[in-house]
Short mmCIF file of C-alpha atoms in Angstrom, two decimals:
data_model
loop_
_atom_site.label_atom_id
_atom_site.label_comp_id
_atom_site.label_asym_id
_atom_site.label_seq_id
_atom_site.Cartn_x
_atom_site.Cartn_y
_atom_site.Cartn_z
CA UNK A 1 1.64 -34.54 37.36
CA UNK A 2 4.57 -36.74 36.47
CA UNK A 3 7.12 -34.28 38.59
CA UNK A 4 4.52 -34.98 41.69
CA UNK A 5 4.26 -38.38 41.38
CA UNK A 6 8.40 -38.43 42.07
CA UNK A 7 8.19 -35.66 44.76
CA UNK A 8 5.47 -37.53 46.18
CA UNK A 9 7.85 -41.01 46.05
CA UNK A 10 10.96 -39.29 47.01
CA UNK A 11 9.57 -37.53 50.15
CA UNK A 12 7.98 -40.43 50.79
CA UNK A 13 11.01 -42.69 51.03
CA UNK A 14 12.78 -40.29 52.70
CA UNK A 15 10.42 -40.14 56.01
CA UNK A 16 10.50 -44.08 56.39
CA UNK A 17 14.03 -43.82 56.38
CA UNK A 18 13.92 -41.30 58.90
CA UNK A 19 11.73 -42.69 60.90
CA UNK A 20 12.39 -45.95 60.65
CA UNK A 21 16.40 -46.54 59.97
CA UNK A 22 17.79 -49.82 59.90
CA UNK A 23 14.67 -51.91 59.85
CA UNK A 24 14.80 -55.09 58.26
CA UNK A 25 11.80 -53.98 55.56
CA UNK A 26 13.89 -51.06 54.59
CA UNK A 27 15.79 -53.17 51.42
CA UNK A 28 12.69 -53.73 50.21
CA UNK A 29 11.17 -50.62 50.45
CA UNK A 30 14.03 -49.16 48.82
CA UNK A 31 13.84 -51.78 45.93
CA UNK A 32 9.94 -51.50 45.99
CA UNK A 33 10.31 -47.78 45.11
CA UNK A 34 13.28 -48.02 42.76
CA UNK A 35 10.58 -50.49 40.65
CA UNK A 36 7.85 -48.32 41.20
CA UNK A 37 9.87 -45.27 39.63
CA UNK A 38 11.24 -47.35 36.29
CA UNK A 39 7.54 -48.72 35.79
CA UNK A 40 6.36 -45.42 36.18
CA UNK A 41 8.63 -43.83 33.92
CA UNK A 42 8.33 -46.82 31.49
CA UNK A 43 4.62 -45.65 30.86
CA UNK A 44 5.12 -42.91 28.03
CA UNK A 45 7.12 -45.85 25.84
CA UNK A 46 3.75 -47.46 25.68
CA UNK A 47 1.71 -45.27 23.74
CA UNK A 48 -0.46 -42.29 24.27
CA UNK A 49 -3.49 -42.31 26.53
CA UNK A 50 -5.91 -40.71 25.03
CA UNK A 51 -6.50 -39.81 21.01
CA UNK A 52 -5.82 -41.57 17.59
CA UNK A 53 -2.86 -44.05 18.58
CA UNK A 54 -4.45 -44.66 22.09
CA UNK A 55 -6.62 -47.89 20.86
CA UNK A 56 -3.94 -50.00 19.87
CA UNK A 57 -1.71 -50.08 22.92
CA UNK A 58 -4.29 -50.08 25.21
CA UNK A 59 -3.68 -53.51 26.48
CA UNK A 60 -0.16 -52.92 27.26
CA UNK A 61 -0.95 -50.01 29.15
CA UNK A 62 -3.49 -52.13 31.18
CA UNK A 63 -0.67 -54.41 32.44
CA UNK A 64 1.35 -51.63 32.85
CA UNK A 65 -1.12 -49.69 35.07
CA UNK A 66 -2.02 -53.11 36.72
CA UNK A 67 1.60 -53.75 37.94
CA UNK A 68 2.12 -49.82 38.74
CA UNK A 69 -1.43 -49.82 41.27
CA UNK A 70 -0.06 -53.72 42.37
CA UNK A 71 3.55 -52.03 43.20
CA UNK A 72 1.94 -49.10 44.83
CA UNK A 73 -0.10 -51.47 47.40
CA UNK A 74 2.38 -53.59 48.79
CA UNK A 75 4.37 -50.50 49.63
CA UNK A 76 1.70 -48.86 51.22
CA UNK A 77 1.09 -52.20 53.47
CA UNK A 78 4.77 -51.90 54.09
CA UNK A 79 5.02 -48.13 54.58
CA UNK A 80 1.81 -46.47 54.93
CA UNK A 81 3.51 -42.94 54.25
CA UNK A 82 3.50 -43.99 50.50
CA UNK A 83 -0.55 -43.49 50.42
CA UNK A 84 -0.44 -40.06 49.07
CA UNK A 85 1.36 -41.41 45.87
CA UNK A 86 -2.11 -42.23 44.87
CA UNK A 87 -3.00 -38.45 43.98
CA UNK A 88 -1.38 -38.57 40.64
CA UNK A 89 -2.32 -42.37 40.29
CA UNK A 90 -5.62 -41.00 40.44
CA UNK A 91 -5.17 -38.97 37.10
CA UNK A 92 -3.15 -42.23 35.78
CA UNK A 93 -6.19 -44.23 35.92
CA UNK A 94 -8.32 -41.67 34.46
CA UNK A 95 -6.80 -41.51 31.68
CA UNK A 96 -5.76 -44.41 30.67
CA UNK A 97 -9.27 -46.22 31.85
CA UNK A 98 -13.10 -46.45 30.37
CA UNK A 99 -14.80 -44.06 33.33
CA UNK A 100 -16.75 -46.92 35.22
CA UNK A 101 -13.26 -49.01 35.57
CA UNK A 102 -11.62 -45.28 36.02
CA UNK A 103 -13.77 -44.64 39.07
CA UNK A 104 -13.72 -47.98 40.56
CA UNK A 105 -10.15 -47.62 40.62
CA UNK A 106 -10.01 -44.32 42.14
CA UNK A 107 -12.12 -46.15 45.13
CA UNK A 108 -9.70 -48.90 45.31
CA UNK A 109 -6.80 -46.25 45.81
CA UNK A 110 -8.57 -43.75 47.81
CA UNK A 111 -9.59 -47.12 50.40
CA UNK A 112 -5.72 -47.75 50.99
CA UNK A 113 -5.31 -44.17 51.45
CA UNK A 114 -7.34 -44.06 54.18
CA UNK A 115 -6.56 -47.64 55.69
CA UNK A 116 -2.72 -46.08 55.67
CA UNK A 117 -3.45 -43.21 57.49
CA UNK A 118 -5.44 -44.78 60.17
CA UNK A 119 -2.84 -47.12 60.73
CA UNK A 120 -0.55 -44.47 60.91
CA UNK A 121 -2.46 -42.86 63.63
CA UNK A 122 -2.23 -45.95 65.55
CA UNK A 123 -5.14 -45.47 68.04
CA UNK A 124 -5.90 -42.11 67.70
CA UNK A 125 -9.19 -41.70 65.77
CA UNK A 126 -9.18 -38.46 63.55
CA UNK A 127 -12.45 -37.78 61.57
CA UNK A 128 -9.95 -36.06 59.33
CA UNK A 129 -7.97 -38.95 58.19
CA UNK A 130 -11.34 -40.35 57.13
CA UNK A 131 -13.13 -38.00 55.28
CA UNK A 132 -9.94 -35.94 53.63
CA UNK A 133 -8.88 -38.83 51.15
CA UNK A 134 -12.55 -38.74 49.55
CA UNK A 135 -13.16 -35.35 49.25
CA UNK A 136 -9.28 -35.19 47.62
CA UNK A 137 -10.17 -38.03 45.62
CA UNK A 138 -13.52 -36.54 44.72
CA UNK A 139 -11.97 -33.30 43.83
CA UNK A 140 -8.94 -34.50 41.51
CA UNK A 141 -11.88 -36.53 39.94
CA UNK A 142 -14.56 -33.56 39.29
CA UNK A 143 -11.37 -31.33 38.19
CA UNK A 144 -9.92 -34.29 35.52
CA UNK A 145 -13.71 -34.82 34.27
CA UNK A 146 -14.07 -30.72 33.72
CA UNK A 147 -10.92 -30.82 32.05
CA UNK A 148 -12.01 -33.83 29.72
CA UNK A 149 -14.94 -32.18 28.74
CA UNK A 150 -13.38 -29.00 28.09
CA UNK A 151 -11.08 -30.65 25.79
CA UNK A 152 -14.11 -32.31 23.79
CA UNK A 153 -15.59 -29.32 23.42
CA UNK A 154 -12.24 -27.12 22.07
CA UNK A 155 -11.72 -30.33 19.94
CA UNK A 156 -15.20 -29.56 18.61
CA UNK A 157 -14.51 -25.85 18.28
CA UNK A 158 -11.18 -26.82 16.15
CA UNK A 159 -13.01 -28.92 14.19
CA UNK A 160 -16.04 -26.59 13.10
CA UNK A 161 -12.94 -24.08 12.60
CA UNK A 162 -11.30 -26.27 10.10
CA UNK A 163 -14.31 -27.00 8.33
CA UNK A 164 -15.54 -23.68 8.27
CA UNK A 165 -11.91 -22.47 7.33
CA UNK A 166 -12.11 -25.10 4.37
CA UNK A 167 -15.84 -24.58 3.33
CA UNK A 168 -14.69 -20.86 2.85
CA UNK A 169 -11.69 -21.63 0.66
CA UNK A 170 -13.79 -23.71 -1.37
CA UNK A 171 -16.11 -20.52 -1.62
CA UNK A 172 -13.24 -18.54 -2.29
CA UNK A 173 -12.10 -20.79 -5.07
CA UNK A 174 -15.29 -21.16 -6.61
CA UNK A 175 -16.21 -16.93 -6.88
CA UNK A 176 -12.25 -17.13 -8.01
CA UNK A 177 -12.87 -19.40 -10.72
CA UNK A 178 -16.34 -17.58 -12.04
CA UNK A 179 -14.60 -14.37 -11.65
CA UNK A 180 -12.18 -15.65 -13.99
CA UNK A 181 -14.45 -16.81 -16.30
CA UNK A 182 -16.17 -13.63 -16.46
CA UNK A 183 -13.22 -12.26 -17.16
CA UNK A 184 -12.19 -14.33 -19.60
CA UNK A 185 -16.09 -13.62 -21.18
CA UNK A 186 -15.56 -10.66 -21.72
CA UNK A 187 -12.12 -10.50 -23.11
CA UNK A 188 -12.55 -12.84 -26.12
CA UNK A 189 -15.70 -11.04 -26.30
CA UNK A 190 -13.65 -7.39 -27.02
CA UNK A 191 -11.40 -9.33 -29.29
CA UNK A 192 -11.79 -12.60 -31.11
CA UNK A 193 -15.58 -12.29 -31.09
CA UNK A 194 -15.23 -8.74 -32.54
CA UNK A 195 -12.45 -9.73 -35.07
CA UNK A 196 -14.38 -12.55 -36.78
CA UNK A 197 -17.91 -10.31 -36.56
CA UNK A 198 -15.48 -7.52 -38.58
CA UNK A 199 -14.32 -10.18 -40.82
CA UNK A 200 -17.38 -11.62 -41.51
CA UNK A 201 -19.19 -8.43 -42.44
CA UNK A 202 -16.09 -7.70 -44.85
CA UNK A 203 -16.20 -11.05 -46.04
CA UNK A 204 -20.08 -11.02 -47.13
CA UNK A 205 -19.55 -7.40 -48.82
CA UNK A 206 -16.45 -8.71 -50.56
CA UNK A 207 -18.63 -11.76 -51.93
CA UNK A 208 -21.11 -9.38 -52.66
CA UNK A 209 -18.63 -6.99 -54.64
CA UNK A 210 -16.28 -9.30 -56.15
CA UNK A 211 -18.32 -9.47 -59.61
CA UNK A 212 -18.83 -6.08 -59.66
CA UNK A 213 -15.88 -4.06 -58.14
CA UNK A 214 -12.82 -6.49 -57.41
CA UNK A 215 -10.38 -3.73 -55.97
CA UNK A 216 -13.00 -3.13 -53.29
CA UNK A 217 -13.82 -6.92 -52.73
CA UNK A 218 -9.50 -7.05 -52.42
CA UNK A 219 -9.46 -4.23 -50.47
CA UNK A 220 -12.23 -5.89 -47.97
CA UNK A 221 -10.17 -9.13 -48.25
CA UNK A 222 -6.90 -7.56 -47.26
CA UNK A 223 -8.53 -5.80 -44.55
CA UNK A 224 -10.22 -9.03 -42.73
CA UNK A 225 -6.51 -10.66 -43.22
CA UNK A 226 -4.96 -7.68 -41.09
CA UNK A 227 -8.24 -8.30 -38.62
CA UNK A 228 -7.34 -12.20 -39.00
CA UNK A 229 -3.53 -11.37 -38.34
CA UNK A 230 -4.29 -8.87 -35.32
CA UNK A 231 -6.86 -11.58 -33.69
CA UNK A 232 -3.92 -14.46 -33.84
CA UNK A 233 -1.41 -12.36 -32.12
CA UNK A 234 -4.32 -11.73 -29.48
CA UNK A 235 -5.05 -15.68 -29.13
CA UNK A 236 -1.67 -16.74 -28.78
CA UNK A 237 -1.05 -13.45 -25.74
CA UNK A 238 -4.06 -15.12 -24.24
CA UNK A 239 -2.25 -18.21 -24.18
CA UNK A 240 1.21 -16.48 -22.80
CA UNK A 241 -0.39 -13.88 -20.37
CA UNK A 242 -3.79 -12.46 -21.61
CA UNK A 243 -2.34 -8.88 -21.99
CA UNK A 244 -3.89 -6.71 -24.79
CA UNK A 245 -1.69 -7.59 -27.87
CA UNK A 246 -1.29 -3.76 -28.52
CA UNK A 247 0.16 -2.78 -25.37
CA UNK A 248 2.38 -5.95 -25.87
CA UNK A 249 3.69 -3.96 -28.75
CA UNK A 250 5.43 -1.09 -26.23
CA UNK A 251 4.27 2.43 -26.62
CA UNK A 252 1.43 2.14 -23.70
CA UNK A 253 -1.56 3.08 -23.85
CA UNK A 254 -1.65 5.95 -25.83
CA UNK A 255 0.39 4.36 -28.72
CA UNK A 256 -2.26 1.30 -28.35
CA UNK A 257 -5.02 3.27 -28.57
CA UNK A 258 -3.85 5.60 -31.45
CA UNK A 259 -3.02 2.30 -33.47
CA UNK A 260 -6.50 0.85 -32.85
CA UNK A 261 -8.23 4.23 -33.65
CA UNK A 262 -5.93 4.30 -37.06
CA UNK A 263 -7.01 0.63 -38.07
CA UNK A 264 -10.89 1.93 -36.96
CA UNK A 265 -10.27 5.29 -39.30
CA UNK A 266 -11.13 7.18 -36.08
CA UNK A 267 -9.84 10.62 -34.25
CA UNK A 268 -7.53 10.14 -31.49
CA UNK A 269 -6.29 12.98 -28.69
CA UNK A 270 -4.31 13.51 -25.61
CA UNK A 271 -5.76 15.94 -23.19
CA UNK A 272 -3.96 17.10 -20.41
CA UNK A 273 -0.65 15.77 -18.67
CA UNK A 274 0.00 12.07 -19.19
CA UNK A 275 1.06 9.67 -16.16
CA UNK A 276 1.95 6.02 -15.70
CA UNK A 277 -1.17 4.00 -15.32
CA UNK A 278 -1.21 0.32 -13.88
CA UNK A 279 -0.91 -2.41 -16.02
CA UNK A 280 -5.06 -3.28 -14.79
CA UNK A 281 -5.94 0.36 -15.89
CA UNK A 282 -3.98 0.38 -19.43
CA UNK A 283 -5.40 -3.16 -20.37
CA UNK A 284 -9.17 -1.97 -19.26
CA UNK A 285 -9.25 1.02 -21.07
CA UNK A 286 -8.03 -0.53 -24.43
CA UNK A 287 -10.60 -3.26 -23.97
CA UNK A 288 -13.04 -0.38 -23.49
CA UNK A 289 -12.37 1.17 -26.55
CA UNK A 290 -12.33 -2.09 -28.31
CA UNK A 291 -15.48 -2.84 -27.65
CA UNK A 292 -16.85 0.42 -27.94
CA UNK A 293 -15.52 1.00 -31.60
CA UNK A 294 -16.64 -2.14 -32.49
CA UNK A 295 -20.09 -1.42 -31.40
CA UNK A 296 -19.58 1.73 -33.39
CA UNK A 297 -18.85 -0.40 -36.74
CA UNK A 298 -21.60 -3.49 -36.37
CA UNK A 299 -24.32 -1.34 -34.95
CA UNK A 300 -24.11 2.56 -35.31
CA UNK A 301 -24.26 3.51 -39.06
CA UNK A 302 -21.86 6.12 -38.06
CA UNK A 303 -19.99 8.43 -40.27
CA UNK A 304 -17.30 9.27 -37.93
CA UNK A 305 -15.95 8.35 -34.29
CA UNK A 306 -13.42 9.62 -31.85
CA UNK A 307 -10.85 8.73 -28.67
CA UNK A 308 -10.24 10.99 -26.29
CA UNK A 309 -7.82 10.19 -23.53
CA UNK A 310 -8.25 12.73 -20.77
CA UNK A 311 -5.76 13.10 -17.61
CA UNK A 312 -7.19 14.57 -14.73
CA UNK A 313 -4.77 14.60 -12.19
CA UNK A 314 -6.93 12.18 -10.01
CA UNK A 315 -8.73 10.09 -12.81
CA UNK A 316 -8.09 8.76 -16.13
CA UNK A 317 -10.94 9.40 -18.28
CA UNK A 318 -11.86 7.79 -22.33
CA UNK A 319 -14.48 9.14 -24.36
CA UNK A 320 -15.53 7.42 -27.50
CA UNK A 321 -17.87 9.42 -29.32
CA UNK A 322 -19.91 8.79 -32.63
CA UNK A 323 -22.13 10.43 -35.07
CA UNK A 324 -24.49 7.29 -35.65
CA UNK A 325 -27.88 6.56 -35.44
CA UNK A 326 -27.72 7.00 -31.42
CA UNK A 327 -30.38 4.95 -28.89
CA UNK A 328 -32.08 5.27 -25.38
CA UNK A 329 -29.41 4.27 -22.93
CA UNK A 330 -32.22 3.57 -20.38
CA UNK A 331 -33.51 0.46 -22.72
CA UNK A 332 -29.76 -1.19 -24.16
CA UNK A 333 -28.90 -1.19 -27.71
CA UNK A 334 -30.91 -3.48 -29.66
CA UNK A 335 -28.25 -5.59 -30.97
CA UNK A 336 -26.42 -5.38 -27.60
CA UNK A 337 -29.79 -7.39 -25.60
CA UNK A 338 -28.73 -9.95 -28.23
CA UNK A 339 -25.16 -10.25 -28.28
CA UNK A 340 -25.21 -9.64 -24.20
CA UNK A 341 -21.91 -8.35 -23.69
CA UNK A 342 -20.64 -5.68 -24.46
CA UNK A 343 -22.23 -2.97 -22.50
CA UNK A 344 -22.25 -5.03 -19.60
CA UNK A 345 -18.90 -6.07 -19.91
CA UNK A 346 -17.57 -2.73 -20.60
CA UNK A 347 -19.14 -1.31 -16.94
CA UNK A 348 -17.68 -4.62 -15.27
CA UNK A 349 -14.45 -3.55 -16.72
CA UNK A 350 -14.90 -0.32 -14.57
CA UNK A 351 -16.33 -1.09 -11.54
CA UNK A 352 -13.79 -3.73 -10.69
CA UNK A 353 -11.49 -0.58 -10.63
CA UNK A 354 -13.83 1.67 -8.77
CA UNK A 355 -14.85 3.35 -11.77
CA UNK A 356 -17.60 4.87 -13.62
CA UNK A 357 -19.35 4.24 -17.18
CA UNK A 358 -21.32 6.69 -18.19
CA UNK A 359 -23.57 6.74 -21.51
CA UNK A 360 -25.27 9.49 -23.31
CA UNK A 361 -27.55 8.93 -26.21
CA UNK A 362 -30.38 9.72 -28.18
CA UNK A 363 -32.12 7.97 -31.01
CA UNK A 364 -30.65 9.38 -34.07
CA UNK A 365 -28.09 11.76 -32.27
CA UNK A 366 -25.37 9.72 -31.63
CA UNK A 367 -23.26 8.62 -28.61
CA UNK A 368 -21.00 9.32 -26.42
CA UNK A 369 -19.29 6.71 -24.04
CA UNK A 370 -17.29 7.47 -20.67
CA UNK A 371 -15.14 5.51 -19.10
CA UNK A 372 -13.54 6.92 -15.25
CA UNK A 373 -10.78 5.54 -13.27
CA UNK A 374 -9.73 7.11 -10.29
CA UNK A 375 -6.45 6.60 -9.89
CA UNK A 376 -5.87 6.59 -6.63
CA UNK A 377 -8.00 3.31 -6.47
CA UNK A 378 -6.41 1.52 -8.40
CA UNK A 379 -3.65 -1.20 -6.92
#
């Protein structure tokens, strides 16, 4: 708009001096049009038209379109060729204007437009001249106030965007933060909770055995000091990184899981040909069998329990199996419904690796515990 506006001067200027060389108005038409091109250009210095910063130099910008429209005029009494400079004053005014002022400016203009154009036909009546400057001055109009209101509206789409784009994140943060929570749930649950359960039970039968039998009662003291000893070294990894102290300790998870079955007096084996597992599967599994071989102390009554660490090509697979009194997997453990986590925690474990846990049981026939990875799932 602002490269018409100049053509529109230029070519303008350029037919009176064509037409009309040497005339004694020509100096001021030439001056008249030098001024109206600086105050035009001068306009952007003031401020924006429309959005935040537009309220504040609105006044400014009223003078400025004031002496713009008041420069315009007196050439077009002057030179009546200059009328069609009011096309992109049209726009000018629109936008810099409340609409009822907007519009009664765009009459204003489009009446010198057609004043200059009949006195530039001299005598010669053209319906043309008369009824083209409205319908161009209608059109620019209808096309500036389609424009406006498309621009509300993509302001309003942009808007619901960013809020829905921010309402989501928040979402996002929030199942983030519970997620981590859960997480966190479940591994103090597999390892501090467990530890100070185990040291409590050996504890109470050291109390109970310290009259009686001491080297037992030392032996259960010495015991829940190693259990002590292993849960600090699993507080302060929480603290660094919340990695499984044992795999801290190097070996992976095989080493990890044949120290934990040692210090649990339970079988461990290897079956079939070992590969590297993610960091995610390692640390899930050893939870796993934490939990599970601490169920196995508290709750079983069994006599012995096993690890089994099976490699399947396209699955990692850990059994724990014991000889205890057993239960119906369909109902929970008993002392699972009231402790609340370990089951459930265990088969969150696996599913957040696109795995299975599978359970076999009978009162008074033991258990059997399966955890499956695939490892083609896992990132």
């Amino acid at each position: 708009m602002h490269m018409a506006f100049f053509l529109l001067l230029g070519s303008s200027l350029a037919r009176f001096l064509l037409r009309h060389p040497g005339e004694a108005r020509t100096p001021w038409i030439i001056a008249l049009s030098i001024v109206l091109a600086l105050l035009y250009v001068l306009g952007p210095v003031l401020g924006p038209t429309t959005g935040p910063g537009a309220a504040r130099p609105a006044a400014r910008r009223l003078v400025w379109l004031s002496a713009v429209v008041a420069v315009w005029m007196v050439l077009v009494v002057l030179a009546p060729s200059f009328a069609w400079c009011a096309v992109p004053l049209f726009y000018t005014g629109l936008r810099t204007l409340p609409p009822r002022a907007a519009l009664a400016l765009v009459t204003l203009l489009t009446v010198f437009v057609v004043t200059a154009q009949l006195q530039l036909a001299g005598g010669d009546f053209d319906p043309n001249l008369l009824l083209a400057p409205p319908a161009v001055a209608a059109v620019a109009t209808a096309v500036f106030l389609y424009m406006q209101r498309q621009d509300a509206r993509q302001r309003t789409l942009i808007d619901d965007l960013i809020r829905t784009r921010r309402e989501l994140a928040a979402t996002e943060r929030r199942e983030g933060t519970l997620a981590e929570r859960q997480r966190l749930s479940m591994e103090i649950h597999d390892t501090l909770a467990q530890g100070l359960s185990s040291q409590q039970m050996l504890l109470q039968a050291a109390d109970r055995t310290w009259s009686t039998d001491p080297d037992t009662a030392r032996r259960h003291v010495r015991t829940a000091g190693s259990i002590a000893e292993r849960n600090l070294a699993e507080a302060r990894r929480f603290v660094h990184d919340l990695a499984p102290a044992d795999l801290a300790e190097g070996g992976g998870l095989e080493e990890a899981l044949r120290r934990l079955a040692g210090r649990e007096s339970a079988a461990f084996r290897v079956d079939g040909t070992a590969v590297a597992l993610p960091d995610r599967v390692q640390s899930a599994l050893l939870r796993i069998a934490q939990g599970a071989l601490a169920n196995v102390r508290e709750h079983a009554g069994a006599q012995a329990a096993a690890l089994t660490l099976t490699y399947l090509g396209d699955q990692v697979v850990l059994d724990i199996a014991d000889d205890g009194r057993g239960f119906a997997p369909d109902r929970g453990a008993p002392a699972e419904g009231v402790r609340g986590h370990g089951l459930p925690a265990m088969r969150a474990r696996v599913q957040q690796l696109g795995g299975t846990l599978t359970i076999e049981s009978a009162p008074g026939e033991g258990a059997v515990l399966s955890a499956a990875i695939p490892l083609e799932q896992t990132p």
